[in-house]
Each structure stands twice: as structure tokens, then as C-alpha cells.
Amino acid sequence: MIRVLLGVWLVGSLPFMSLAQRHGADTTYQQVFRPQYHFSPRANWINDPNGLVYFDGEYHLFYQYNPFGTRWGHMTWGHAISRDLVHWRELPPAIAEEGDTMIFSGSCVVDKTNSSGFGRGSTPPMVAIYTGHQENRQSQHIAYSTDKGRTWTKYDANPVINLNKKDFRDPKVFWHEPTRRWVMVVLLPTEKKAFFYNSTNLRQWTKTGEFTSPDSPATIWECPDLVEVPVDNTVERKWVLLVSMGGNAPAGGTGMQYFVGRFDGKTFVSESKPGEPRYVDYGKDYYAAITYNNLPVRGNRGPISIGWMNNWQYANDLPTTAFRGAMTLPRELKLVRQTEGKTTRYDLRQRPVQELKQLLDTPFRMVGTDVTAFNRQLAYAEPLTDAYLLTAELETKPGDKEYRILLHKNPQNDADATVIGYDMVKQQLYVDRSRVGQTGFHKDFPGRYTAPLKPQNGRISLQIWVDRSSIEVFANDGAVTMTNQVFPDPANTGIRLLGNGWQAVTIHPVAGIWR
Ligand code: FRU
């Protein structure tokens, strides 16, 4: 399946710079750990994506940004735009910290009917809804733009919701067509409670419901999203509540879980089985993902999410220079209906958006042999780039114990490498970054992370997106994803496949988005 897709994805070759060239200059997105096809800020710190919204040909990506440094602080909404979700242009910061109030996470809508009254002329206003953070209080604020997000005015009657709480944050607002209302989902993080509000004008809000899940393993909840997701191969749609877990995620530290259920415009009811938390991603670096508002109709394509590719355990200590933090690839979300006996379950599927195909160069040829040789045990390759997509089909055989792909391999030995493996006994996919490149900057960085995964008809398909400082793995058509940062020695670029069963291995260089 993936192979067929890739066949269609092939595009003409682009020249690649030499490693020396790429690791020299410091000003042009060429630092040693600078992501080549993931968004990162030109300079300074970022965390959560905020205000993802499509408007008039532009995908907006706002984000938590510190204009003054490479560590968290002075929270301001930074801003970038894209016409294709792939190439980003950074704009000046959008909504700035002011006085004692920092601009925390939130969302953005296009107010097509000018329900808020902020519009001027015929262009609908964009309205941002965010948390105003003060030392002992968090409340919900709004700001608006009448020039396609270029300049913003804070509403003079802020806050629009104030419960006099220290922790009350991260509003996600969207238009709910059936009830013709704006809906907000916002959290009491420490109580692990979601509150739902309705509004007709984005200024006045009425509380309509609450959701909590006593058996959530999370320490606290942050950055919720509530979104309707199509069920693959049906006309059905279900509501998915995404929640970021401030601690106790499967790989340790921060991560994300989701609930599948129904929403009547007022409150969310989970239909997910209690006691069986569902995780969005099993890697260590997937947080605060939210979905786009106002996407153009694209057939039955699902919503698109972007997350922050990081973990709060060590986010302030990453060994990057000039900038710190990056976003994940945009992912399209779907549900797959699974029936087991009398019970029906809906599983989340995440696939990198189709738009990324434009970055794929013709498949890489192995040094000294050709791609078909990958079918043999102990194949070895040295790609000419450190940004590539590796796809593979694994045909598992009963009796086999383990299959492995080594990336960032030291040509001299197999020990220095990132390992992506499949453990047949435990039926687990894993990523082990404990022995690759820089790991010592924080005790919680090195590690081996696992995800439950069963072969389908004996097979496992893998899409592995490798960038200069990250690896996003999509297994079995997005049934399991694992997102992890890595900081390899740029001299170690070897790839090796261990175990008999690897089929149809392709390596596509991925073109950088900053040139
Ligand atoms: C999540 C978060 C949000 C908050 C923001 C502050 O990463 O803690 O809850 O709004 O970051 O930067």
C-alpha cells in the first residue's frame, strides 16, 4: 500500500549539498540539528502549536514563542504561514506578552458572519481565543485581526471567561454547524477536567458541560481538542477528544491520549472503554497537538493535526543552537472501526499529509549494490543525505525473535545507532535512542520506547521519516506512531537492516523546505 503510494509520490531530483556545506553556515537553517522539513523557528524557543486555522489560501501556524531567548519565557504567539502545509514562512510575532499577562495556548477561528462584530468591510475577522496567564490567575481572552492575521488587536473587555482560577487554560474553539454555535473546550489542568462552553458572538460564553476521566494515567491535562473524525470506509463520523498528558505518558513525561465518543454541541460523552487509555503516539516527543479549523472541503479527508515534537522533561535542555523546539509533520486523522465479538472500538489512524510527497526525491541507491539487496540479511547503506523517508515491509516468520533497522550507524560498529525494532515475542515495535549521538544533556533523554503492534497477515509496514534531529515512525498505515528526537553525530549516517524478512525497502531523500 505504502509502496503504491510512493510510486505516485516520485518527483524530479533536487541537488543536495555536501555534509560539510550543510554543517557549516549558521544562519540559513543549516545548523547541525536544524530540522530540514519540519517547522522550527529561525531563532529562539517554541512550544505548543496554537491557533491552527486555514484562511484564504493560507495555513496559519501560531505557536508559543519566546521572542527573547532559547528557553521558555515571555510567552507570545509566534506566527508562520504556508500555502501547502509543507513550506513555511515565518512572520513577525502575532500576539505579544503585555504587562503581567503572558499569551498562553489557544486557538483561532475565521468569523465568516462577523458574529463578533470585530470585522471591518467584507473581509471576515480572524479571532484568536487564548489563555491570558498571570502569576496566580489564568483566564480566557480574545484578540482579532482584520488583515489576514498580520496584525492583532486585543479585545478591550478581556477576559471573556474568568473563574478566578490559577490553572484554567488552553481553549480550543470551533464552529459547530448543527447547533450554529461556537463551541469551546478548555481545561482545569490539575483537576483533569474539560469544560465546554457555547457562544453566538465569541465574546459571551455559557458553560454547557464537563468531561473527566478518573482513570486517566496523566498527572495533569493540557491543550485539549475536540474534533469530528471520519470513520474509514464508512459515512460515519465520531467525535474525538484529544488531551495532552502533563506527565505519566507511555514513554515517560509528557504525551497524549484520546477518547472517542459523541458530542451534541453541549457536552462530550466518551464511548471508549474505561480503564484502557488510548495513546496518540508512543514516542517520547509528541505533545500539545491540535487540529486545523476551517479547512477547505477535501472529500472525506480527515482533520489535520500538528504537534510539538518535544517532551517537557528536557525541552529546555535540547542541544540545539540559535533555536529550540520544532513541530511534527502535519498528520491527517481517521478512525478505523474494529469489531471484536459484540464490542466495537474505534482506533485512531494518523498519516503524514499527502502534500509532503512533493519533497520526495527519487529513491536512493545503495552504495555498491542496489535496493533489492536489502532483502538480504545485514544489508548496509550510507545515504547521501540526513533527511530521508525510509519505507519497508516486514514479512514476519514464526520462530523469529526480532527484526531491526539501525539508523545513524557508525560505519565501524553496530552499537552506535538508533534502533527501530520489532520484538516478535512481545509483539512490540520499539525505538531505542539510548546509544546515539548526544544523550547526556538530560537524564530523561536516553531510552528505549515501545508500542503494542500486531502484524497484519504476518506483515508490518513502516514509514520512517528521518530528519536531522528526529524520527517519526508510522506503522501499519498509521495504526501506531512513534515520534522521537535524536541528536546523532553527523558523521554517522549508516543504515543497516538485521533479520530476514525485510521487503521492498526504499529510501527517498526528502528535500529541505527552507531553500
Ligand atoms: C503546554 C502548556 C500549556 C500552556 C503553554 C504555556 O505545553 O503548558 O498548557 O498554555 O504550554 O507555554
XYZ file of C-alpha atoms and ligand atoms in Angstrom:
527
model
C 0.000 0.000 0.000
C 2.677 2.450 1.063
C 4.774 1.359 -1.877
C 1.961 2.065 -4.276
C 1.542 5.497 -2.762
C 5.232 6.173 -3.043
C 5.221 5.183 -6.674
C 2.883 8.070 -7.264
C 4.930 10.305 -4.991
C 8.111 10.327 -7.023
C 9.246 13.728 -8.203
C 12.312 15.008 -10.025
C 15.686 15.131 -8.303
C 16.974 18.089 -6.382
C 20.651 18.710 -5.815
C 21.889 18.014 -2.310
C 24.600 19.939 -0.549
C 27.639 18.156 0.819
C 27.690 17.332 4.509
C 30.445 19.910 5.085
C 28.438 22.631 3.409
C 25.375 21.720 5.364
C 27.047 21.716 8.730
C 29.000 24.919 8.239
C 26.881 28.066 7.975
C 24.837 29.010 10.997
C 22.354 31.469 9.600
C 20.375 29.648 6.946
C 18.606 26.781 8.650
C 21.803 24.762 8.270
C 22.831 24.160 11.887
C 23.812 20.612 12.671
C 20.493 19.714 14.320
C 18.249 22.027 12.289
C 15.191 20.146 11.006
C 15.151 20.277 7.205
C 11.480 19.558 6.576
C 9.849 20.109 9.953
C 8.907 23.600 11.063
C 11.257 25.241 13.545
C 11.659 28.948 14.327
C 14.553 30.842 12.760
C 15.650 31.761 16.277
C 14.522 31.307 19.878
C 12.247 29.000 21.808
C 8.932 27.483 20.744
C 6.471 25.120 22.342
C 2.820 24.286 21.544
C 1.260 24.943 18.142
C -1.578 27.452 18.604
C -4.425 28.811 16.505
C -4.138 26.372 13.595
C -6.525 27.787 11.007
C -6.864 27.904 7.237
C -7.966 31.166 5.670
C -7.946 32.401 2.106
C -5.227 30.121 0.729
C -3.036 30.225 3.833
C -2.464 27.688 6.570
C -1.618 29.604 9.720
C 0.648 28.144 12.346
C 0.840 30.199 15.526
C 2.900 28.885 18.395
C 4.100 29.527 21.918
C 7.191 31.649 21.365
C 9.809 33.429 23.444
C 10.988 36.409 21.367
C 13.895 36.951 23.771
C 15.632 33.623 24.147
C 16.064 29.911 23.652
C 14.356 28.860 26.877
C 10.683 29.068 27.883
C 9.502 32.558 28.909
C 7.740 35.775 27.779
C 5.049 33.723 26.070
C 3.931 35.380 22.867
C 2.184 33.919 19.839
C 4.770 33.456 17.104
C 3.458 33.105 13.576
C 4.222 31.275 10.336
C 2.148 30.682 7.223
C 2.158 28.125 4.454
C 0.272 27.626 1.205
C 0.814 23.863 1.191
C 1.380 22.742 4.826
C 4.961 21.939 3.838
C 6.873 25.169 3.109
C 6.596 27.703 5.940
C 7.327 31.410 6.055
C 7.901 32.933 9.459
C 6.124 36.248 10.056
C 6.624 38.727 12.904
C 5.148 37.588 16.248
C 1.363 37.959 16.263
C 0.140 38.486 19.837
C 2.666 39.757 22.337
C 3.039 39.379 26.076
C 1.819 42.563 27.736
C 2.412 43.817 31.284
C 1.862 40.946 33.689
C -0.007 38.821 31.137
C 1.618 36.163 29.017
C -0.176 34.779 25.953
C -0.631 31.064 26.569
C -2.018 28.410 24.227
C -5.283 28.672 22.364
C -6.981 28.571 19.003
C -8.145 30.708 16.137
C -11.346 30.899 14.072
C -12.484 32.663 10.929
C -15.647 34.540 11.879
C -17.346 34.363 8.468
C -20.606 36.051 9.521
C -18.842 38.649 11.646
C -20.769 37.332 14.663
C -18.213 39.018 16.910
C -18.649 42.411 15.269
C -14.859 42.803 15.031
C -14.952 42.738 11.208
C -14.428 45.794 9.017
C -15.720 45.779 5.439
C -16.183 42.494 3.666
C -13.184 40.528 4.995
C -14.228 38.301 7.894
C -12.187 38.820 11.047
C -9.899 36.143 12.399
C -10.473 35.762 16.131
C -7.880 34.203 18.433
C -9.011 32.732 21.748
C -6.158 32.151 24.191
C -5.304 31.949 27.846
C -4.096 35.130 29.492
C -1.602 33.886 32.065
C -0.881 35.866 35.208
C 1.077 34.695 38.202
C -1.952 33.474 40.134
C -4.670 33.517 37.535
C -5.433 32.076 34.128
C -8.452 33.325 32.178
C -9.649 33.205 28.593
C -9.006 36.181 26.321
C -9.680 37.074 22.704
C -7.923 39.176 20.054
C -8.830 39.840 16.438
C -7.269 40.572 13.092
C -8.875 42.159 10.050
C -5.821 41.779 7.793
C -5.480 38.026 7.406
C -3.625 37.550 10.667
C -0.860 40.086 10.027
C -1.752 42.435 12.892
C -3.791 41.745 16.021
C -5.818 43.809 18.468
C -6.579 42.518 21.947
C -10.257 42.863 22.914
C -10.642 45.749 25.359
C -13.083 43.851 27.608
C -10.824 40.835 28.237
C -11.027 38.360 29.874
C -14.103 36.749 28.314
C -14.126 33.883 30.836
C -12.676 34.221 34.306
C -13.262 31.628 37.026
C -10.636 33.162 39.327
C -8.572 30.019 38.990
C -4.814 29.614 38.982
C -4.997 26.781 36.442
C -7.619 27.185 33.717
C -6.252 27.109 30.218
C -5.785 26.196 26.554
C -9.171 26.973 24.920
C -9.919 25.256 21.629
C -12.822 26.962 19.821
C -14.585 25.731 16.674
C -17.837 26.333 14.812
C -20.497 23.660 15.447
C -22.797 23.760 12.448
C -25.694 21.591 13.782
C -26.328 23.955 16.719
C -24.982 27.020 14.890
C -22.834 27.971 17.859
C -19.197 28.497 18.677
C -18.004 25.747 20.993
C -15.063 25.980 23.378
C -13.324 23.126 25.140
C -10.964 24.334 27.869
C -9.315 22.646 30.844
C -8.903 22.707 34.558
C -5.498 21.013 34.184
C -4.881 19.946 37.766
C -8.406 18.556 38.175
C -8.150 16.779 34.801
C -11.492 18.258 33.799
C -12.648 19.581 30.432
C -15.299 22.323 30.443
C -17.473 23.029 27.402
C -18.866 26.448 26.590
C -21.143 27.847 23.848
C -21.257 31.304 22.316
C -23.001 33.113 19.484
C -20.551 36.019 19.318
C -17.201 34.800 20.724
C -17.456 37.462 23.467
C -20.065 35.942 25.797
C -19.751 32.324 26.821
C -22.144 29.957 28.616
C -20.963 26.750 30.213
C -22.757 23.717 28.765
C -20.946 20.638 30.072
C -17.988 18.906 31.675
C -15.918 15.807 30.985
C -13.467 13.966 33.146
C -11.916 10.509 33.150
C -10.931 9.336 36.623
C -8.721 6.576 35.239
C -6.588 8.809 33.026
C -2.992 7.995 33.969
C -1.976 11.630 33.325
C -0.658 13.824 36.128
C -2.440 16.874 34.659
C -4.265 17.657 31.392
C -3.295 20.366 28.921
C -4.169 21.516 25.380
C -7.475 19.792 24.593
C -9.053 19.458 21.178
C -12.485 18.159 20.217
C -12.859 17.207 16.590
C -15.138 15.175 14.361
C -13.221 12.424 12.552
C -14.416 10.272 9.622
C -14.508 6.515 10.082
C -12.560 4.858 7.273
C -14.677 3.238 4.548
C -17.981 4.366 6.062
C -20.095 7.517 6.097
C -19.855 7.527 9.867
C -18.111 10.250 11.856
C -17.221 10.171 15.541
C -16.012 12.833 17.944
C -12.502 12.548 19.293
C -11.313 14.388 22.392
C -7.546 14.820 22.322
C -5.837 15.596 25.615
C -2.187 16.269 26.343
C -0.872 14.491 29.408
C 1.422 16.653 31.536
C 3.114 13.517 32.913
C 2.838 9.693 33.013
C 2.615 9.288 29.243
C 3.604 5.820 27.929
C 7.197 6.797 27.108
C 7.534 8.838 30.313
C 6.986 12.542 30.842
C 4.553 14.312 28.542
C 2.447 12.734 25.798
C -1.125 12.469 24.547
C -4.244 10.362 24.971
C -7.612 10.371 23.220
C -11.228 9.452 23.809
C -13.739 8.518 21.108
C -17.394 9.344 21.660
C -20.300 11.644 20.871
C -20.891 15.367 21.149
C -24.242 17.122 20.912
C -22.896 20.658 20.860
C -23.062 20.881 24.639
C -21.055 18.086 26.163
C -18.811 15.168 25.195
C -19.601 11.604 26.213
C -16.813 9.064 25.858
C -17.601 5.649 24.432
C -14.027 4.426 24.889
C -13.689 1.533 27.278
C -12.842 2.762 30.776
C -9.521 1.598 32.139
C -7.979 1.239 28.688
C -6.312 4.543 27.904
C -5.712 5.159 24.198
C -2.481 6.891 23.287
C -1.972 9.156 20.312
C 1.762 8.440 19.900
C 4.104 6.057 21.706
C 7.317 8.023 21.258
C 8.762 10.420 23.738
C 8.280 13.613 21.724
C 4.676 14.206 20.796
C 2.784 16.890 22.679
C 0.105 19.570 22.509
C -1.178 18.545 19.076
C -4.355 20.272 17.905
C -6.220 20.281 14.586
C -6.871 22.893 11.915
C -10.061 24.949 11.904
C -11.809 25.976 8.690
C -10.073 23.523 6.368
C -11.311 23.588 2.773
C -13.579 20.642 1.968
C -11.320 17.842 0.751
C -13.666 14.932 0.078
C -13.689 12.582 3.016
C -10.226 13.540 4.195
C -9.962 13.790 7.948
C -8.819 16.679 10.115
C -5.148 17.663 10.118
C -3.124 17.965 13.300
C 0.292 19.350 14.176
C 2.070 18.688 17.463
C 5.096 19.991 19.314
C 7.911 17.468 18.847
C 9.201 17.582 22.386
C 8.851 16.495 25.983
C 8.692 18.898 28.912
C 11.166 16.717 30.838
C 14.075 18.094 28.819
C 12.607 20.625 26.373
C 14.687 23.482 27.840
C 17.919 21.499 27.544
C 17.979 20.318 23.923
C 21.499 20.625 22.462
C 20.466 22.902 19.581
C 21.905 26.317 18.885
C 20.044 29.532 17.952
C 16.617 27.877 18.174
C 14.994 25.340 20.446
C 11.928 23.256 19.533
C 10.210 22.023 16.377
C 6.807 20.863 15.179
C 5.843 17.393 13.959
C 4.783 16.720 10.396
C 1.131 17.602 9.768
C -0.935 14.419 10.130
C -4.308 13.502 8.738
C -6.601 11.776 11.234
C -9.057 8.961 10.600
C -10.764 6.324 12.682
C -10.941 2.648 11.922
C -13.860 0.650 13.242
C -12.832 -2.636 14.877
C -15.369 -5.225 15.885
C -14.421 -7.950 18.327
C -17.366 -10.136 19.280
C -20.040 -7.759 20.493
C -17.782 -4.816 21.135
C -16.934 -2.090 18.676
C -13.863 0.026 19.064
C -12.642 2.983 17.054
C -8.886 3.244 16.598
C -7.121 6.418 15.580
C -5.046 6.328 12.387
C -2.524 9.057 11.602
C -0.877 9.556 8.237
C 1.514 12.267 7.136
C -0.370 14.628 4.817
C -0.236 13.920 1.076
C 1.264 17.353 0.444
C 4.618 16.019 1.661
C 5.014 13.912 -1.475
C 6.367 16.972 -3.295
C 9.519 16.776 -1.148
C 10.398 13.210 -2.078
C 13.325 12.742 -4.398
C 13.878 9.605 -6.474
C 14.724 6.639 -4.289
C 18.220 6.375 -3.006
C 20.568 3.795 -4.491
C 22.719 1.780 -2.158
C 26.474 2.093 -2.264
C 27.979 -0.806 -4.192
C 24.776 -2.716 -4.660
C 21.143 -1.960 -5.328
C 17.974 -1.608 -3.340
C 16.886 -5.193 -3.906
C 19.901 -6.276 -1.884
C 18.085 -5.026 1.188
C 16.219 -8.260 1.152
C 19.388 -9.977 2.302
C 20.437 -10.070 5.898
C 22.932 -7.444 7.019
C 22.476 -5.097 4.093
C 24.289 -1.827 4.645
C 23.747 1.573 3.117
C 25.132 5.075 3.543
C 22.690 7.731 2.345
C 23.947 10.979 0.897
C 21.538 12.990 2.982
C 20.453 13.153 6.598
C 16.818 13.857 5.703
C 15.035 10.920 4.156
C 11.983 8.711 4.203
C 12.645 5.015 4.620
C 9.768 2.670 3.858
C 9.820 -1.062 4.414
C 7.556 -4.048 4.549
C 8.425 -6.639 7.132
C 7.303 -10.169 6.496
C 7.453 -11.810 9.895
C 8.118 -15.526 10.310
C 7.050 -17.629 13.269
C 10.103 -18.527 15.292
C 11.939 -15.305 14.506
C 12.685 -13.256 17.595
C 13.443 -9.794 16.376
C 13.934 -7.549 13.366
C 15.912 -4.338 13.471
C 16.734 -1.304 11.411
C 19.804 0.612 12.530
C 19.946 4.275 11.592
C 22.650 6.876 12.240
C 25.010 3.949 12.371
C 28.693 4.313 12.996
C 30.366 2.612 9.999
C 32.763 0.799 12.380
C 30.255 -0.912 14.647
C 26.592 -1.671 15.194
C 26.408 -0.382 18.761
C 26.309 3.348 17.942
C 22.964 3.624 16.218
C 19.317 4.474 16.600
C 17.455 1.179 16.595
C 13.957 0.697 15.268
C 12.947 -2.848 16.042
C 10.118 -5.298 16.148
C 10.031 -7.776 19.016
C 8.084 -10.859 17.890
C 7.777 -12.302 21.369
C 6.320 -9.195 22.972
C 4.578 -8.061 19.766
C 6.080 -4.640 20.207
C 7.547 -2.029 17.954
C 10.340 -0.101 19.610
C 12.658 2.821 19.090
C 15.896 2.869 21.049
C 17.836 6.131 21.074
C 19.908 5.403 24.149
C 23.179 4.945 22.246
C 23.050 7.526 19.514
C 24.854 10.863 19.454
C 24.173 13.359 22.226
C 22.105 11.925 25.075
C 23.789 13.289 28.184
C 22.155 16.724 28.298
C 19.331 15.364 30.456
C 18.894 12.139 32.405
C 15.428 11.536 30.955
C 16.531 11.813 27.327
C 18.165 8.469 26.534
C 15.817 5.492 26.398
C 14.006 2.730 24.589
C 10.299 3.206 23.902
C 7.755 0.569 22.934
C 4.339 0.355 21.315
C 1.989 -2.616 21.094
C 1.678 -3.692 17.461
C 0.402 -6.872 15.838
C 1.417 -7.945 12.337
C -1.448 -7.916 9.835
C -1.466 -11.117 7.805
C 2.070 -11.612 9.069
C 3.224 -8.223 7.805
C 4.221 -4.907 9.283
C 4.617 -1.834 7.129
C 6.830 1.032 8.217
C 7.193 4.628 7.082
C 10.156 6.170 8.858
C 10.634 9.914 8.403
C 14.194 10.812 9.369
C 15.195 14.452 9.765
C 18.414 15.900 11.195
C 17.167 15.625 14.773
C 14.025 13.500 14.729
C 12.456 10.241 13.615
C 8.717 9.871 13.080
C 7.638 6.262 12.597
C 4.224 5.380 11.119
C 3.499 1.653 11.393
C 0.748 -0.347 9.685
C -0.732 2.596 7.861
C -0.651 4.910 10.870
C -2.142 2.462 13.392
C 0.857 3.185 15.615
C 3.097 6.236 15.529
C 6.310 6.876 17.441
C 7.893 10.310 17.417
C 11.339 10.782 18.903
C 14.075 13.367 18.762
C 17.655 12.218 18.202
C 20.896 14.195 18.105
C 23.243 11.941 16.130
C 26.863 12.520 15.247
C 26.599 13.937 11.701
C 29.429 11.639 10.630
C 27.321 8.572 11.384
C 24.747 8.121 8.659
C 24.810 4.375 8.072
C 21.713 2.267 7.719
C 21.631 -1.465 8.337
C 18.804 -3.977 8.338
C 19.050 -7.014 10.572
C 16.895 -10.114 10.397
C 15.440 -11.925 7.426
C 12.107 -10.587 6.322
C 12.671 -7.044 5.111
C 10.983 -6.453 1.783
C 10.503 -3.569 -0.562
C 12.855 -1.196 1.205
C 13.042 2.259 -0.328
C 14.906 5.347 0.798
C 13.769 8.673 -0.586
C 15.807 11.759 0.150
C 13.459 14.455 1.446
C 14.132 17.950 0.102
C 14.617 20.732 2.627
C 11.792 23.264 2.919
C 13.907 26.327 3.631
C 15.677 26.763 0.296
C 1.554 23.016 27.274
C 1.490 24.322 28.034
C 0.081 24.861 28.013
C 0.290 26.332 28.209
C 1.583 26.575 27.461
C 2.460 27.630 28.047
O 2.802 22.726 26.766
O 1.956 24.120 29.356
O -0.782 24.280 28.971
O -0.771 27.099 27.706
O 2.274 25.349 27.442
O 3.535 27.925 27.228
